[in-house]
Short mmCIF file of C-alpha atoms and ligand atoms in Angstrom, two decimals:
data_model
loop_
_atom_site.label_atom_id
_atom_site.label_comp_id
_atom_site.label_asym_id
_atom_site.label_seq_id
_atom_site.Cartn_x
_atom_site.Cartn_y
_atom_site.Cartn_z
CA MET A 3 -30.32 -65.93 -39.75
CA ALA A 4 -26.63 -65.14 -39.49
CA GLY A 5 -25.44 -63.53 -36.29
CA ARG A 6 -23.77 -60.13 -36.08
CA VAL A 7 -20.86 -58.50 -34.36
CA ASP A 8 -21.51 -55.41 -32.27
CA VAL A 9 -18.43 -53.38 -31.46
CA LEU A 10 -17.90 -51.67 -28.11
CA LEU A 11 -14.96 -49.27 -27.82
CA GLY A 12 -13.59 -46.19 -26.13
CA ALA A 13 -14.57 -42.84 -27.63
CA GLN A 14 -11.89 -40.82 -25.78
CA TRP A 15 -8.33 -41.54 -24.55
CA GLY A 16 -9.08 -44.85 -22.89
CA ASP A 17 -10.21 -45.62 -19.33
CA GLU A 18 -13.79 -44.78 -20.20
CA GLY A 19 -15.27 -47.78 -18.38
CA LYS A 20 -15.55 -50.26 -21.24
CA GLY A 21 -15.11 -53.29 -18.94
CA LYS A 22 -18.12 -52.39 -16.87
CA VAL A 23 -20.40 -51.94 -19.89
CA VAL A 24 -19.20 -55.19 -21.47
CA ASP A 25 -19.98 -57.00 -18.23
CA VAL A 26 -23.42 -55.39 -18.03
CA ILE A 27 -24.47 -56.20 -21.61
CA ALA A 28 -22.58 -59.52 -22.00
CA PRO A 29 -25.63 -61.69 -21.19
CA GLY A 30 -27.11 -60.47 -24.50
CA TYR A 31 -24.24 -62.11 -26.45
CA GLN A 32 -22.90 -65.61 -26.94
CA ALA A 33 -19.29 -64.45 -26.99
CA ILE A 34 -17.09 -61.51 -26.14
CA ALA A 35 -14.03 -61.05 -28.36
CA ARG A 36 -11.13 -58.70 -27.51
CA PHE A 37 -9.78 -57.33 -30.78
CA GLN A 38 -6.58 -55.35 -30.03
CA GLY A 39 -4.25 -54.03 -27.38
CA GLY A 40 -2.75 -56.08 -24.61
CA PRO A 41 -1.68 -55.73 -20.99
CA ASN A 42 -1.53 -51.96 -21.40
CA ALA A 43 -5.30 -52.15 -20.85
CA GLY A 44 -6.93 -52.39 -17.45
CA HIS A 45 -10.63 -53.13 -17.62
CA THR A 46 -12.19 -52.73 -14.19
CA LEU A 47 -15.36 -54.52 -13.09
CA ILE A 48 -16.95 -54.23 -9.69
CA PHE A 49 -19.77 -56.40 -8.34
CA ASP A 50 -20.70 -58.05 -5.05
CA GLY A 51 -18.27 -55.66 -3.37
CA ILE A 52 -15.25 -57.10 -5.22
CA LYS A 53 -13.08 -55.28 -7.79
CA HIS A 54 -11.56 -57.24 -10.70
CA VAL A 55 -9.07 -55.76 -13.19
CA LEU A 56 -8.66 -57.54 -16.53
CA HIS A 57 -5.74 -56.85 -18.87
CA THR A 58 -5.86 -59.47 -21.61
CA ILE A 59 -8.91 -61.58 -20.86
CA PRO A 60 -12.25 -60.31 -22.24
CA SER A 61 -14.71 -58.79 -19.80
CA GLY A 62 -17.33 -61.51 -20.39
CA VAL A 63 -15.59 -64.02 -18.09
CA PHE A 64 -17.92 -63.37 -15.18
CA ARG A 65 -21.05 -64.24 -17.15
CA LYS A 66 -22.21 -67.84 -17.38
CA ASP A 67 -22.45 -69.44 -20.82
CA VAL A 68 -20.57 -66.62 -22.54
CA TRP A 69 -17.47 -67.56 -24.56
CA ASN A 70 -14.42 -65.31 -24.44
CA LEU A 71 -12.01 -64.95 -27.30
CA VAL A 72 -8.63 -63.22 -27.30
CA GLY A 73 -8.44 -62.09 -30.92
CA ASN A 74 -5.56 -62.05 -33.41
CA CYS A 75 -4.64 -58.38 -33.01
CA VAL A 76 -4.23 -58.68 -29.24
CA VAL A 77 -0.64 -58.87 -28.01
CA ILE A 78 -0.13 -61.32 -25.15
CA ASP A 79 2.42 -61.34 -22.38
CA PRO A 80 2.06 -64.89 -21.08
CA VAL A 81 3.31 -63.89 -17.60
CA VAL A 82 0.65 -61.19 -17.20
CA PHE A 83 -1.95 -63.48 -18.72
CA LEU A 84 -1.26 -66.30 -16.25
CA LYS A 85 -1.34 -63.90 -13.30
CA GLU A 86 -4.75 -62.79 -14.50
CA VAL A 87 -5.95 -66.39 -14.79
CA LYS A 88 -4.70 -67.07 -11.28
CA SER A 89 -6.35 -64.04 -9.73
CA LEU A 90 -9.63 -65.00 -11.41
CA ALA A 91 -9.24 -68.56 -10.08
CA ASP A 92 -8.68 -67.10 -6.59
CA ALA A 93 -11.99 -65.24 -7.07
CA GLY A 94 -13.69 -68.56 -7.94
CA VAL A 95 -13.74 -68.12 -11.72
CA ASP A 96 -12.18 -70.87 -13.84
CA VAL A 97 -11.72 -69.15 -17.18
CA ARG A 98 -10.22 -72.16 -19.00
CA PRO A 99 -13.40 -73.92 -20.21
CA ARG A 100 -14.75 -70.84 -22.01
CA LEU A 101 -11.58 -69.04 -23.04
CA LEU A 102 -10.12 -69.25 -26.54
CA ILE A 103 -6.90 -67.66 -27.77
CA SER A 104 -6.14 -66.84 -31.40
CA ARG A 105 -3.07 -68.55 -32.79
CA ARG A 106 -2.37 -65.37 -34.73
CA ALA A 107 -2.04 -63.19 -31.61
CA HIS A 108 1.55 -61.96 -31.15
CA LEU A 109 3.62 -62.67 -28.05
CA ILE A 110 5.24 -59.98 -25.93
CA LEU A 111 8.77 -61.10 -25.01
CA PRO A 112 10.79 -59.86 -22.00
CA THR A 113 13.04 -58.13 -24.52
CA HIS A 114 10.03 -56.23 -25.92
CA ARG A 115 9.39 -54.87 -22.44
CA ALA A 116 13.04 -53.92 -22.07
CA LEU A 117 13.05 -52.21 -25.50
CA ASP A 118 9.92 -50.25 -24.51
CA ALA A 119 11.69 -49.03 -21.36
CA ALA A 120 14.94 -48.22 -23.20
CA SER A 121 13.12 -46.33 -25.94
CA GLU A 122 11.04 -44.30 -23.51
CA ALA A 123 14.04 -43.46 -21.31
CA ASP A 124 15.98 -42.27 -24.35
CA LYS A 125 13.12 -40.01 -25.48
CA GLY A 126 13.40 -38.00 -22.26
CA GLN A 127 10.95 -35.06 -22.29
CA SER A 128 9.26 -36.22 -25.48
CA LYS A 129 8.36 -39.66 -24.14
CA ILE A 130 4.97 -41.12 -25.05
CA GLY A 131 4.21 -42.07 -21.47
CA SER A 132 3.90 -45.73 -22.48
CA THR A 133 2.62 -48.23 -19.97
CA LEU A 134 6.00 -50.01 -20.51
CA LYS A 135 4.29 -53.34 -21.13
CA GLY A 136 6.18 -53.88 -24.38
CA ILE A 137 3.25 -53.01 -26.61
CA GLY A 138 4.99 -50.75 -29.15
CA PRO A 139 8.03 -53.02 -29.77
CA THR A 140 5.76 -56.07 -30.15
CA TYR A 141 3.59 -54.39 -32.80
CA MET A 142 6.79 -53.15 -34.46
CA ASP A 143 8.01 -56.75 -34.78
CA LYS A 144 4.58 -57.71 -36.10
CA THR A 145 4.59 -55.15 -38.90
CA GLY A 146 8.33 -55.73 -39.43
CA ARG A 147 7.47 -59.43 -39.95
CA ASN A 148 9.75 -60.63 -37.19
CA GLY A 149 7.18 -61.39 -34.50
CA LEU A 150 6.42 -64.58 -32.62
CA ARG A 151 2.80 -65.68 -32.57
CA VAL A 152 0.88 -67.78 -30.06
CA GLY A 153 0.54 -70.53 -32.69
CA ASP A 154 4.34 -70.72 -32.87
CA ILE A 155 4.44 -72.31 -29.42
CA GLU A 156 3.00 -75.46 -31.03
CA ARG A 157 5.96 -75.69 -33.47
CA PRO A 158 8.95 -77.90 -32.65
CA ASP A 159 11.38 -75.09 -33.50
CA PHE A 160 9.77 -72.52 -31.18
CA MET A 161 12.90 -72.04 -29.10
CA ASP A 162 15.00 -71.42 -32.23
CA ARG A 163 12.58 -68.77 -33.34
CA TYR A 164 12.63 -67.25 -29.86
CA HIS A 165 16.44 -67.09 -29.82
CA THR A 166 16.54 -65.54 -33.30
CA LEU A 167 14.19 -62.74 -32.20
CA VAL A 168 16.08 -62.17 -28.94
CA ALA A 169 19.35 -61.95 -30.87
CA LYS A 170 17.81 -59.23 -33.07
CA HIS A 171 16.68 -57.38 -29.93
CA GLU A 172 20.15 -57.68 -28.43
CA ARG A 173 21.54 -55.88 -31.47
CA LEU A 174 18.82 -53.22 -31.13
CA PHE A 175 19.71 -52.48 -27.51
CA GLY A 176 22.95 -51.07 -28.90
CA ILE A 177 21.15 -47.99 -30.26
CA TYR A 178 19.86 -46.96 -26.84
CA ASP A 179 21.86 -45.18 -24.13
CA HIS A 180 19.59 -46.61 -21.49
CA LYS A 181 20.28 -50.24 -20.64
CA VAL A 182 17.62 -52.57 -19.22
CA ASP A 183 18.43 -55.99 -17.78
CA TRP A 184 15.77 -58.31 -19.16
CA LYS A 185 17.50 -61.65 -18.35
CA PRO A 186 15.90 -62.01 -14.90
CA MET A 187 12.47 -62.02 -16.60
CA GLU A 188 13.25 -64.87 -18.99
CA ALA A 189 12.81 -67.98 -16.80
CA GLU A 190 9.33 -66.95 -15.66
CA TRP A 191 8.37 -66.09 -19.25
CA LEU A 192 9.44 -69.49 -20.57
CA GLN A 193 7.50 -71.22 -17.79
CA ALA A 194 4.45 -69.15 -18.73
CA ILE A 195 4.85 -70.19 -22.38
CA ALA A 196 4.75 -73.84 -21.24
CA ALA A 197 1.57 -73.12 -19.28
CA LEU A 198 0.00 -71.33 -22.26
CA ARG A 199 0.11 -74.66 -24.17
CA GLU A 200 -2.61 -75.93 -21.82
CA PHE A 201 -5.10 -73.34 -23.09
CA THR A 202 -7.36 -73.71 -26.12
CA LEU A 203 -5.70 -72.12 -29.14
CA VAL A 204 -7.90 -71.57 -32.16
CA ASP A 205 -7.88 -70.29 -35.72
CA SER A 206 -10.09 -67.49 -34.50
CA GLU A 207 -11.26 -66.16 -37.87
CA HIS A 208 -12.77 -69.58 -38.59
CA TRP A 209 -14.27 -69.80 -35.11
CA MET A 210 -15.86 -66.38 -35.55
CA ASP A 211 -17.27 -67.38 -38.92
CA GLN A 212 -18.76 -70.60 -37.51
CA GLN A 213 -20.43 -68.72 -34.67
CA LEU A 214 -21.90 -66.10 -36.96
CA ARG A 215 -23.16 -68.71 -39.42
CA ALA A 216 -24.83 -70.46 -36.49
CA GLY A 217 -26.70 -67.23 -35.71
CA LYS A 218 -24.69 -66.27 -32.64
CA ASN A 219 -24.19 -62.63 -31.76
CA ILE A 220 -20.73 -61.52 -30.64
CA LEU A 221 -19.58 -58.40 -28.85
CA ALA A 222 -16.17 -57.13 -29.97
CA GLU A 223 -14.45 -55.48 -27.02
CA GLY A 224 -11.98 -52.70 -27.73
CA ALA A 225 -9.18 -51.49 -25.51
CA GLN A 226 -7.69 -47.98 -25.07
CA GLY A 227 -9.70 -45.39 -26.99
CA THR A 228 -10.28 -43.69 -30.34
CA LEU A 229 -7.89 -40.82 -29.62
CA LEU A 230 -5.12 -43.36 -28.94
CA ASP A 231 -5.66 -45.06 -32.30
CA ILE A 232 -2.40 -45.45 -34.26
CA GLU A 233 -4.01 -43.90 -37.36
CA PHE A 234 -6.56 -41.36 -36.09
CA GLY A 235 -5.38 -40.64 -32.56
CA THR A 236 -3.20 -37.77 -31.37
CA TYR A 237 -0.07 -39.19 -33.04
CA PRO A 238 2.64 -39.82 -31.90
CA PHE A 239 1.05 -39.90 -28.45
CA VAL A 240 -0.98 -42.99 -29.19
CA THR A 241 -0.86 -46.72 -28.74
CA SER A 242 0.29 -49.04 -31.54
CA SER A 243 -2.97 -50.65 -32.66
CA ASN A 244 -6.26 -49.70 -34.34
CA THR A 245 -8.64 -48.99 -31.50
CA ILE A 246 -11.49 -47.97 -33.83
CA THR A 247 -14.41 -49.99 -35.27
CA ALA A 248 -12.35 -50.97 -38.31
CA GLY A 249 -9.87 -52.56 -35.90
CA ALA A 250 -12.54 -55.12 -34.96
CA CYS A 251 -12.54 -56.36 -38.62
CA THR A 252 -8.78 -56.83 -38.82
CA GLY A 253 -8.50 -57.81 -35.16
CA LEU A 254 -10.97 -60.67 -35.47
CA GLY A 255 -11.02 -61.53 -39.14
CA ILE A 256 -14.60 -60.41 -39.80
CA ALA A 257 -15.97 -58.57 -42.79
CA PRO A 258 -17.36 -55.00 -42.28
CA SER A 259 -20.77 -56.27 -43.44
CA ARG A 260 -21.01 -58.38 -40.29
CA ILE A 261 -20.92 -55.39 -37.96
CA GLY A 262 -24.17 -54.33 -36.38
CA LYS A 263 -24.03 -51.70 -33.67
CA ALA A 264 -20.97 -49.61 -32.84
CA ILE A 265 -21.22 -48.60 -29.18
CA GLY A 266 -19.00 -45.76 -27.99
CA ILE A 267 -18.14 -45.45 -24.33
CA PHE A 268 -17.28 -42.00 -22.96
CA LYS A 269 -16.97 -40.36 -19.58
CA ALA A 270 -19.09 -37.31 -18.64
CA TYR A 271 -15.70 -35.53 -18.64
CA CYS A 272 -12.31 -36.40 -20.17
CA THR A 273 -9.15 -38.03 -18.87
CA ARG A 274 -5.83 -38.92 -20.36
CA VAL A 275 -2.89 -40.83 -18.92
CA GLY A 276 0.57 -40.39 -20.36
CA SER A 277 1.81 -37.55 -22.54
CA GLY A 278 0.18 -35.75 -25.45
CA PRO A 279 -2.26 -32.97 -26.25
CA PHE A 280 -5.44 -32.57 -24.23
CA PRO A 281 -7.28 -29.33 -25.10
CA THR A 282 -9.74 -29.31 -22.17
CA GLU A 283 -7.25 -30.36 -19.50
CA LEU A 284 -7.79 -28.69 -16.11
CA HIS A 285 -4.88 -27.61 -13.95
CA ASP A 286 -7.04 -26.21 -11.16
CA ALA A 287 -9.19 -27.27 -8.22
CA ASP A 288 -11.91 -28.60 -10.55
CA GLY A 289 -9.41 -30.99 -12.16
CA GLU A 290 -8.19 -32.07 -8.74
CA HIS A 291 -11.78 -32.59 -7.61
CA ILE A 292 -12.59 -34.79 -10.64
CA ARG A 293 -9.39 -36.85 -10.11
CA THR A 294 -10.23 -37.48 -6.46
CA ALA A 295 -13.98 -38.02 -6.86
CA GLY A 296 -13.46 -40.23 -9.91
CA ASN A 297 -10.47 -42.09 -8.45
CA GLU A 298 -8.67 -41.23 -11.66
CA PHE A 299 -5.51 -43.27 -11.21
CA GLY A 300 -4.39 -45.79 -13.84
CA SER A 301 -5.66 -49.34 -13.20
CA THR A 302 -2.55 -50.77 -14.91
CA THR A 303 0.18 -48.34 -13.87
CA GLY A 304 -1.34 -46.45 -10.90
CA ARG A 305 -0.36 -43.14 -12.52
CA PRO A 306 -2.62 -40.11 -11.77
CA ARG A 307 -4.78 -39.40 -14.83
CA ARG A 308 -4.99 -35.93 -16.28
CA CYS A 309 -8.58 -34.65 -16.03
CA GLY A 310 -10.62 -32.10 -17.99
CA TRP A 311 -14.05 -31.15 -19.28
CA LEU A 312 -15.96 -33.05 -21.94
CA ASP A 313 -14.63 -32.32 -25.42
CA LEU A 314 -17.43 -32.44 -28.05
CA PRO A 315 -15.26 -31.86 -31.18
CA ALA A 316 -13.23 -34.91 -30.06
CA LEU A 317 -16.39 -36.94 -29.32
CA ARG A 318 -17.89 -36.01 -32.67
CA TYR A 319 -14.67 -37.14 -34.32
CA ALA A 320 -14.98 -40.49 -32.51
CA VAL A 321 -18.58 -40.80 -33.74
CA MET A 322 -17.37 -40.13 -37.28
CA VAL A 323 -14.40 -42.47 -37.56
CA ASN A 324 -16.16 -45.30 -35.72
CA GLY A 325 -19.68 -44.91 -37.15
CA LEU A 326 -21.00 -44.99 -33.62
CA THR A 327 -24.69 -45.90 -33.44
CA GLU A 328 -25.07 -45.35 -29.71
CA LEU A 329 -23.25 -44.07 -26.69
CA ALA A 330 -22.82 -44.97 -23.04
CA MET A 331 -21.98 -42.10 -20.66
CA MET A 332 -19.89 -43.18 -17.72
CA LYS A 333 -19.03 -41.70 -14.32
CA ALA A 334 -21.87 -39.18 -14.37
CA ASP A 335 -21.87 -39.35 -10.57
CA VAL A 336 -18.32 -37.97 -10.41
CA LEU A 337 -19.57 -34.53 -11.45
CA SER A 338 -22.45 -34.62 -8.89
CA GLY A 339 -22.33 -31.63 -6.61
CA MET A 340 -20.37 -29.36 -8.96
CA PRO A 341 -22.38 -26.14 -9.30
CA THR A 342 -21.43 -25.69 -12.96
CA VAL A 343 -20.37 -28.22 -15.57
CA ARG A 344 -18.51 -27.05 -18.67
CA VAL A 345 -18.63 -28.61 -22.15
CA CYS A 346 -16.19 -27.75 -24.92
CA THR A 347 -18.28 -27.20 -28.05
CA SER A 348 -15.57 -25.96 -30.44
CA TYR A 349 -11.93 -24.90 -30.58
CA ARG A 350 -10.44 -21.52 -31.36
CA ILE A 351 -7.31 -21.98 -33.46
CA ASN A 352 -5.39 -18.97 -34.82
CA GLY A 353 -8.42 -16.76 -34.11
CA LYS A 354 -10.79 -19.01 -36.05
CA GLU A 355 -13.48 -21.15 -34.47
CA THR A 356 -13.94 -24.77 -35.59
CA ASP A 357 -15.91 -27.72 -34.30
CA ARG A 358 -13.57 -30.17 -36.06
CA LEU A 359 -10.64 -31.99 -34.53
CA PRO A 360 -7.76 -30.87 -36.73
CA PHE A 361 -4.54 -32.66 -37.76
CA ASP A 362 -2.54 -31.09 -34.97
CA ILE A 363 -3.92 -30.17 -31.56
CA THR A 364 -0.53 -29.94 -29.87
CA THR A 365 -0.43 -26.15 -29.53
CA GLY A 366 -2.61 -23.08 -29.98
CA VAL A 367 -5.95 -24.82 -29.47
CA ALA A 368 -8.25 -22.92 -27.10
CA PRO A 369 -11.46 -24.66 -26.08
CA VAL A 370 -14.73 -22.71 -26.36
CA TYR A 371 -17.06 -23.70 -23.52
CA THR A 372 -20.75 -23.76 -22.80
CA ASP A 373 -21.57 -23.70 -19.09
CA MET A 374 -24.43 -25.79 -17.76
CA PRO A 375 -25.93 -26.15 -14.29
CA GLY A 376 -24.55 -29.15 -12.39
CA TRP A 377 -26.61 -31.92 -10.81
CA GLY A 378 -26.95 -33.50 -7.38
CA ALA A 379 -26.65 -37.11 -6.26
CA LEU A 380 -27.67 -39.82 -8.76
CA ASP A 381 -29.67 -42.90 -7.92
CA PRO A 382 -30.02 -45.50 -10.70
CA LYS A 383 -33.37 -46.56 -9.26
CA LEU A 384 -34.81 -43.08 -9.70
CA ALA A 385 -35.29 -40.84 -12.73
CA LEU A 386 -32.27 -38.71 -13.57
CA PRO A 387 -32.34 -35.09 -12.33
CA LYS A 388 -33.42 -32.51 -14.93
CA GLU A 389 -29.95 -30.93 -15.06
CA ILE A 390 -28.23 -34.13 -16.19
CA GLU A 391 -31.05 -34.91 -18.62
CA ASP A 392 -30.36 -31.46 -20.14
CA TYR A 393 -26.64 -32.27 -20.27
CA ILE A 394 -27.36 -35.59 -22.00
CA ARG A 395 -29.69 -33.97 -24.53
CA PHE A 396 -27.10 -31.28 -25.23
CA ILE A 397 -24.51 -33.95 -26.06
CA GLU A 398 -26.93 -36.04 -28.14
CA GLU A 399 -27.84 -33.02 -30.23
CA ALA A 400 -24.20 -32.10 -30.72
CA VAL A 401 -23.03 -35.56 -31.77
CA GLU A 402 -26.29 -36.85 -33.28
CA VAL A 403 -26.11 -40.22 -31.53
CA PRO A 404 -28.37 -41.37 -28.65
CA ILE A 405 -26.96 -42.03 -25.18
CA ARG A 406 -28.53 -45.32 -24.23
CA LEU A 407 -26.75 -46.06 -20.95
CA VAL A 408 -25.72 -43.85 -18.06
CA SER A 409 -23.40 -45.16 -15.39
CA THR A 410 -23.91 -43.66 -11.94
CA GLY A 411 -21.26 -45.54 -9.98
CA PRO A 412 -18.56 -48.18 -10.35
CA ASP A 413 -20.74 -51.17 -9.39
CA ARG A 414 -22.46 -53.31 -12.03
CA THR A 415 -25.83 -52.33 -10.49
CA ALA A 416 -25.22 -48.57 -10.72
CA THR A 417 -26.34 -48.49 -14.35
CA LEU A 418 -29.30 -46.80 -15.93
CA LEU A 419 -30.58 -47.91 -19.33
CA ARG A 420 -32.40 -45.16 -21.27
CA GLU A 421 -34.99 -45.55 -23.96
CA ALA A 422 -33.97 -44.55 -27.47
CA GLN A 423 -34.21 -40.79 -27.90
CA ALA A 424 -35.60 -39.54 -31.16
CA LEU A 425 -32.67 -37.26 -31.75
CA VAL A 426 -30.71 -38.92 -34.49
CA ARG A 427 -31.41 -37.10 -37.66
P1 IMP B 2 1.41 -48.06 -24.76
O1 IMP B 2 0.16 -48.56 -25.41
O2 IMP B 2 1.72 -48.76 -23.47
O3 IMP B 2 2.57 -48.01 -25.69
O4 IMP B 2 1.14 -46.53 -24.37
C1 IMP B 2 0.94 -45.51 -25.34
C2 IMP B 2 0.02 -44.43 -24.80
O5 IMP B 2 -1.29 -44.97 -24.67
C3 IMP B 2 0.42 -43.89 -23.44
O6 IMP B 2 0.02 -42.52 -23.37
C4 IMP B 2 -0.45 -44.69 -22.49
O7 IMP B 2 -0.69 -44.04 -21.27
C5 IMP B 2 -1.72 -44.83 -23.30
N1 IMP B 2 -2.46 -46.04 -22.97
C6 IMP B 2 -2.17 -47.31 -23.32
N2 IMP B 2 -3.10 -48.17 -22.88
C7 IMP B 2 -4.01 -47.42 -22.24
C8 IMP B 2 -5.24 -47.73 -21.58
O8 IMP B 2 -5.69 -48.88 -21.53
N3 IMP B 2 -5.90 -46.68 -21.05
C9 IMP B 2 -5.46 -45.39 -21.16
N4 IMP B 2 -4.34 -45.06 -21.76
C10 IMP B 2 -3.63 -46.06 -22.29
#
């Protein structure tokens, strides 16, 4: 029987805890394949008292016998990638034997990073709040058909292609007031390109096909989150790739018919880092409490994350555009001890109530809340307290998808798997 691809992705604005869930469920798969994004991501995994943050490398690297593929829609900064490889080697993990990189993945150049910085600085107040890793300019060159791909490093004229692209970027710098000196980054980048040649580069769409034909099951790992999707996110405050289930098809070269489950990861509350609308954002002591208790600071940039209550219209939207078949609720322990927990069930816009996420949520969107009793400490070895079970059931009924996993702490072991709930109509 042919294998299938299950997709795991963020159902909010990123930072939901995807890395942890991939690591927990990876032993059930023969391969983990990252399908989009790049070093803007920071997937955090904690076990045996050690914290690991992955940016480009899939979160299956800590599991024996699991292959890890960096897919074609991922954008790779070789410098960041090599640092990641080194820090994994320092932790005793040699990623090389089980790591494959798609030849079609695009390369982030030092000039892409500089263009990202110049563009953001010029935008002033209306900046996106980019991670400044060069993501946007790299995807722009991809769609503009100017990009350099990983497979190009095997061509004899690679340096000519590199210089042609840099010359185009040099001309582009002219449109920005803000100047960024990228030259000091170049030598290290070129060294990293040389080192990248030692890794296994593959025609990943063929590799995926072979695995599936051989009956292997693969987990497609998303980065960022649904509301940061270039098409369906809160545009223009989004990233530059398709973070949704469909992105796994284009990001790995697989047909939609090969997709099995679509697993959505969400936090028991919401966070957002960077600019853009956030209807349930808290500017009070509750928001501060969540930020501190949840250590809500960016794993890539260190920026404090904006915090707010769970937004069900947004989660329902994520269920819809992704075809989510199940959910994992993360960081439930962060809300422990709060007397009341609020859930946004609909929005009031121009005096009208709606449970749909509309085209524009930038202004005039007032969340309508339901208050629920909070819960105490959570122990993954014990049954969940009634209050959180009620909270879970409330969400399941609202979004019509079962919550199969509840995370009660950052460690791999602080994870509770739930039986299927007969709630899906
Ligand atoms: P970029 O992807 O670096 O261009 O950033 C665009 C927007 O997406 C900014 O608001 C970032 O803060 C946000 N973003 C990008 N990657 C992540 C992520 O992995 N987690 C959360 N937010 C992200």
